[in-house]
C-alpha positions as CSV (number, residue, x, y, z in Angstrom):
1,M,-194.9,56.4,49.5
2,R,-197.2,53.7,48.4
3,K,-196.4,50.7,47.1
4,V,-196.3,49.8,43.6
5,R,-197.4,46.0,42.4
6,I,-195.0,44.4,39.8
7,Y,-196.0,41.7,37.2
8,H,-194.4,39.0,35.4
9,Y,-195.0,39.0,31.6
10,D,-193.8,36.4,28.9
11,A,-193.7,38.4,25.8
12,F,-193.7,37.0,21.8
13,S,-195.1,34.0,23.6
14,N,-198.7,33.0,24.8
15,I,-197.6,30.3,26.6
16,P,-195.9,30.6,30.1
17,G,-192.4,29.9,30.5
18,K,-192.0,30.5,26.7
19,G,-190.8,33.9,25.2
20,N,-189.0,36.5,26.8
21,P,-190.0,36.7,30.6
22,A,-190.1,41.1,31.6
23,G,-191.0,43.0,34.9
24,V,-194.0,45.1,34.4
25,V,-195.0,48.2,36.9
26,I,-198.1,49.8,35.5
27,E,-198.5,52.9,37.6
28,A,-194.9,53.9,37.9
29,D,-195.2,58.0,37.9
30,A,-194.0,58.3,41.7
31,L,-191.1,56.1,41.2
32,T,-187.3,58.1,40.5
33,T,-185.2,56.7,38.0
34,E,-183.1,55.3,40.7
35,K,-186.1,53.4,41.9
36,M,-186.8,52.0,38.6
37,Q,-183.2,51.1,38.5
38,G,-183.1,49.1,41.8
39,I,-186.4,47.5,40.7
40,A,-185.1,46.2,37.6
41,E,-181.7,45.2,39.3
42,K,-183.8,43.4,42.0
43,I,-186.4,41.4,39.7
44,G,-183.1,40.5,37.0
45,F,-185.0,40.1,34.1
46,N,-183.8,41.2,31.2
47,E,-185.8,44.3,30.9
48,T,-188.4,45.9,33.3
49,A,-190.8,48.0,31.8
50,F,-192.4,51.1,33.7
51,A,-195.5,52.6,32.6
52,M,-196.5,56.1,33.5
53,K,-198.7,58.9,32.3
54,S,-197.7,61.1,29.2
55,E,-198.5,64.8,28.5
56,V,-198.1,64.1,24.7
57,A,-199.1,60.6,23.8
58,D,-201.1,57.7,25.8
59,I,-198.6,56.5,28.0
60,Q,-195.1,56.6,28.7
61,L,-192.8,53.8,28.9
62,R,-189.2,53.6,30.7
63,Y,-187.6,50.6,30.3
64,F,-184.2,49.3,32.5
65,T,-182.4,46.5,32.6
66,P,-180.8,45.2,35.5
67,G,-177.6,47.5,34.6
68,H,-178.5,50.4,32.9
69,E,-181.9,52.3,31.3
70,M,-182.7,51.4,27.2
71,N,-184.0,53.6,25.2
72,L,-186.2,51.3,23.4
73,C,-187.5,47.1,24.3
74,G,-189.7,45.5,22.1
75,H,-190.9,42.7,24.5
76,G,-191.0,45.1,27.4
77,T,-193.4,47.0,25.2
78,M,-195.7,44.0,24.5
79,A,-195.4,42.9,28.4
80,A,-196.7,46.6,29.5
81,I,-199.3,46.8,27.0
82,H,-200.6,43.8,27.9
83,A,-200.7,44.4,31.4
84,L,-202.1,47.9,31.1
85,I,-205.2,46.0,29.1
86,D,-205.7,43.5,31.6
87,H,-206.0,46.4,34.2
88,D,-208.3,48.5,32.0
89,F,-206.3,51.2,31.2
90,L,-206.6,51.3,27.9
91,N,-210.5,51.2,27.0
92,E,-210.7,49.2,24.3
93,K,-208.4,51.2,22.4
94,G,-207.6,49.9,18.7
95,E,-204.3,52.0,18.5
96,I,-202.1,53.9,21.1
97,R,-199.6,56.2,21.1
98,V,-196.4,55.1,23.0
99,E,-193.8,57.9,24.6
100,T,-190.0,56.3,24.5
101,K,-186.8,57.6,24.5
102,V,-186.9,57.0,20.6
103,G,-190.1,59.3,20.4
104,I,-193.6,58.7,19.9
105,L,-194.5,55.3,18.5
106,N,-197.5,53.9,17.6
107,V,-198.9,50.5,18.9
108,K,-201.9,48.8,17.1
109,L,-203.7,46.3,19.2
110,G,-206.4,43.5,18.0
111,R,-207.8,40.0,19.4
112,S,-207.7,37.3,18.3
113,E,-211.1,35.0,17.6
114,H,-210.2,33.3,21.1
115,G,-209.3,36.6,22.7
116,R,-205.5,36.8,22.4
117,V,-204.4,39.9,22.4
118,W,-202.3,41.0,19.8
119,M,-199.9,44.0,19.6
120,T,-198.0,45.3,16.5
121,M,-195.4,47.8,17.3
122,Q,-193.7,50.8,15.4
123,Q,-190.5,50.9,15.7
124,A,-187.6,54.0,15.2
125,M,-186.6,54.2,11.6
126,P,-183.5,51.5,10.9
127,V,-179.7,52.4,11.0
128,F,-177.0,50.9,10.6
129,E,-173.0,50.9,10.9
130,A,-170.3,49.4,9.8
131,F,-168.3,46.5,11.9
132,L,-164.4,47.0,11.5
133,G,-163.1,44.5,14.4
134,S,-161.7,41.0,13.7
135,R,-164.2,38.2,12.5
136,A,-162.2,35.6,14.2
137,D,-162.2,37.5,17.7
138,L,-166.1,38.3,17.4
139,A,-167.1,34.4,16.3
140,K,-164.6,33.4,19.6
141,S,-166.4,35.9,21.8
142,I,-169.5,33.4,21.1
143,G,-168.2,30.5,21.5
144,L,-167.6,29.9,17.8
145,V,-164.7,30.1,14.9
146,E,-164.3,32.3,11.9
147,A,-165.5,29.7,9.6
148,D,-168.9,29.3,11.2
149,L,-169.3,33.1,10.1
150,A,-171.2,33.7,6.9
151,E,-169.6,35.4,4.1
152,E,-172.3,36.2,1.4
153,W,-173.7,38.9,4.0
154,P,-172.2,41.8,6.0
155,I,-171.6,42.1,9.7
156,M,-173.5,45.1,10.8
157,Y,-174.5,47.2,13.9
158,G,-178.2,47.9,13.7
159,S,-181.2,49.8,15.3
160,T,-184.2,50.3,15.4
161,G,-184.3,52.0,18.8
162,T,-181.6,49.9,20.3
163,W,-178.1,48.9,18.7
164,T,-176.9,45.5,17.9
165,L,-174.5,43.7,15.7
166,L,-176.1,41.6,13.4
167,V,-174.1,38.0,13.0
168,P,-175.0,36.0,10.1
169,I,-174.2,32.7,10.4
170,K,-173.9,29.8,7.9
171,K,-175.5,27.0,10.0
172,L,-178.1,26.5,12.4
173,A,-176.4,23.6,14.2
174,S,-173.8,26.5,15.2
175,F,-176.3,28.2,17.4
176,A,-176.1,25.1,20.2
177,K,-172.7,25.5,20.3
178,M,-173.0,29.3,21.0
179,N,-171.1,29.9,24.5
180,P,-170.9,33.6,24.9
181,N,-168.2,35.4,26.8
182,N,-170.0,39.0,26.9
183,D,-167.4,40.8,29.3
184,R,-165.3,40.8,25.5
185,F,-167.7,42.1,23.7
186,P,-166.7,45.7,24.3
187,A,-163.1,45.2,23.2
188,I,-164.0,43.9,19.6
189,L,-167.2,46.1,19.4
190,Q,-164.7,49.1,19.2
191,E,-166.9,51.0,17.2
192,M,-170.1,50.7,19.4
193,P,-168.5,48.9,23.1
194,H,-172.4,49.2,24.5
195,A,-173.7,46.9,21.5
196,S,-175.1,43.7,22.2
197,V,-174.2,40.8,20.0
198,H,-177.0,39.2,17.4
199,P,-176.2,36.4,15.9
200,F,-178.5,34.6,12.7
201,C,-179.2,32.4,10.1
202,V,-181.6,31.5,7.4
203,E,-182.0,27.8,8.4
204,T,-184.9,27.5,11.1
205,F,-186.3,24.7,13.3
206,D,-190.1,25.7,11.8
207,Y,-190.4,25.8,8.6
208,S,-192.5,28.8,8.7
209,A,-189.4,30.8,10.1
210,T,-187.3,32.8,8.0
211,M,-184.4,33.3,10.0
212,H,-183.3,32.0,13.8
213,A,-181.4,33.8,15.9
214,R,-180.2,34.2,19.8
215,H,-179.1,37.5,21.1
216,F,-176.4,37.6,23.7
217,S,-176.6,41.0,25.8
218,S,-174.2,43.8,26.5
219,P,-172.3,43.3,29.6
220,Y,-173.2,46.4,31.3
221,S,-176.6,45.3,31.0
222,G,-176.2,42.6,34.0
223,T,-177.6,39.6,31.4
224,I,-176.3,36.9,29.4
225,E,-178.8,36.4,26.9
226,D,-182.3,37.4,25.7
227,P,-184.2,34.7,24.6
228,V,-186.6,36.5,22.0
229,T,-186.3,40.1,21.2
230,G,-188.5,42.8,19.4
231,T,-185.9,45.5,18.4
232,A,-183.7,43.3,17.3
233,S,-186.0,41.5,15.4
234,G,-187.1,44.7,13.6
235,V,-183.4,45.4,12.6
236,M,-183.3,42.2,10.8
237,G,-186.1,42.9,9.2
238,A,-184.6,45.7,7.4
239,Y,-181.0,44.0,7.5
240,Y,-183.4,41.4,5.4
241,A,-184.3,43.9,3.1
242,E,-181.3,45.7,2.6
243,Y,-178.6,42.9,2.2
244,M,-180.3,39.4,1.5
245,T,-183.4,39.1,-0.7
246,D,-184.1,40.5,-4.1
247,N,-188.1,41.2,-3.1
248,I,-188.8,44.1,-4.7
249,D,-192.4,44.4,-2.9
250,K,-192.9,47.8,-1.3
251,S,-194.3,45.8,1.6
252,F,-193.5,42.2,3.2
253,E,-193.2,40.6,6.3
254,I,-190.7,38.4,7.4
255,I,-190.9,35.6,11.0
256,V,-188.0,35.5,13.3
257,E,-187.9,32.3,15.8
258,Q,-185.5,32.9,18.7
259,G,-185.2,31.2,22.3
260,M,-184.8,27.5,21.0
261,E,-181.6,26.9,22.8
262,V,-182.5,28.3,26.1
263,G,-186.3,26.7,26.3
264,R,-187.9,29.8,25.8
265,D,-188.8,29.4,22.0
266,G,-190.9,32.6,20.8
267,K,-192.0,34.3,17.2
268,V,-191.6,37.8,16.0
269,V,-193.4,39.1,13.0
270,V,-191.6,42.0,11.4
271,H,-193.4,43.9,8.6
272,V,-191.4,45.8,6.5
273,E,-191.8,48.9,4.1
274,R,-189.8,50.3,1.7
275,L,-189.7,54.0,1.6
276,D,-188.0,56.6,-0.6
277,A,-185.6,56.7,1.9
278,G,-185.1,53.7,4.3
279,Y,-187.9,51.3,5.7
280,A,-190.8,51.8,8.0
281,I,-190.5,48.7,10.5
282,E,-193.4,46.9,13.1
283,V,-192.9,44.0,15.0
284,T,-196.3,42.1,15.8
285,G,-196.3,40.0,19.2
286,T,-198.5,39.0,22.2
287,A,-197.7,38.5,25.8
288,V,-199.1,36.2,28.6
289,L,-199.3,36.9,32.4
290,V,-197.0,34.4,34.3
291,G,-198.0,36.0,37.8
292,E,-197.4,39.1,40.6
293,I,-193.9,39.1,41.5
294,G,-194.7,41.3,44.6
295,E,-194.7,44.9,46.0
296,Y,-192.3,47.8,45.8
297,C,-192.5,50.8,48.0
């Protein structure tokens, strides 16, 4: 089998070394699931995206953490599509359809006046489930105490393709104190033991941002923290609309900042549209090539 090249992109930032790193393989059709998993484990990033031909869409993407396959990954999508554009696979298209394990999603493509590629990615319909576990144990698992948790908004599992536990926090200062013990998550998240944990607050470093967040991985993923998360930011937009705002506009945007505590600042723009039943969610971001990681046979 011929070798495939693996690229390193940083997503949700246009500065190398910031945002969220992702591995990308742009011609992965010949790879088995086992080989994809092996590549992702070897690279060690939170996610590696594999692009291949699709019979029902423009491209197919699969996403792997070092520990398992993911149904959807926002920053992996941004990185993979940017890589495909860089290698002339998308032929100046303005919109593409992407086959994923949560269905076929639309991604709009645009360029700034300086040539920067921006991608707006549709996400799956948001869904929520109640967290019934111990607030005190949950707080302790991320290095806080129960008094650090906000009380006016619920702790909820949410998904726009990948389940995470949304945890409202009172103060921005608490985020620098966080020290996750990921191995404790499954026992605390009894309703969804494979979910990640996503604390957030409405205090921000950047005045233009709506919310600040961190994202702690499920221990089954083989990683500790995801610096800037597209799918979790997307479901935060739906959570914000459902629980946190009196805004009754049919559509609006929020900006989520993330990554400051780990030196990988990034931002995700979340577009929220109210529907008769639920919300339509899109996230906008960019990516930047850091370099080629190597080849794999």
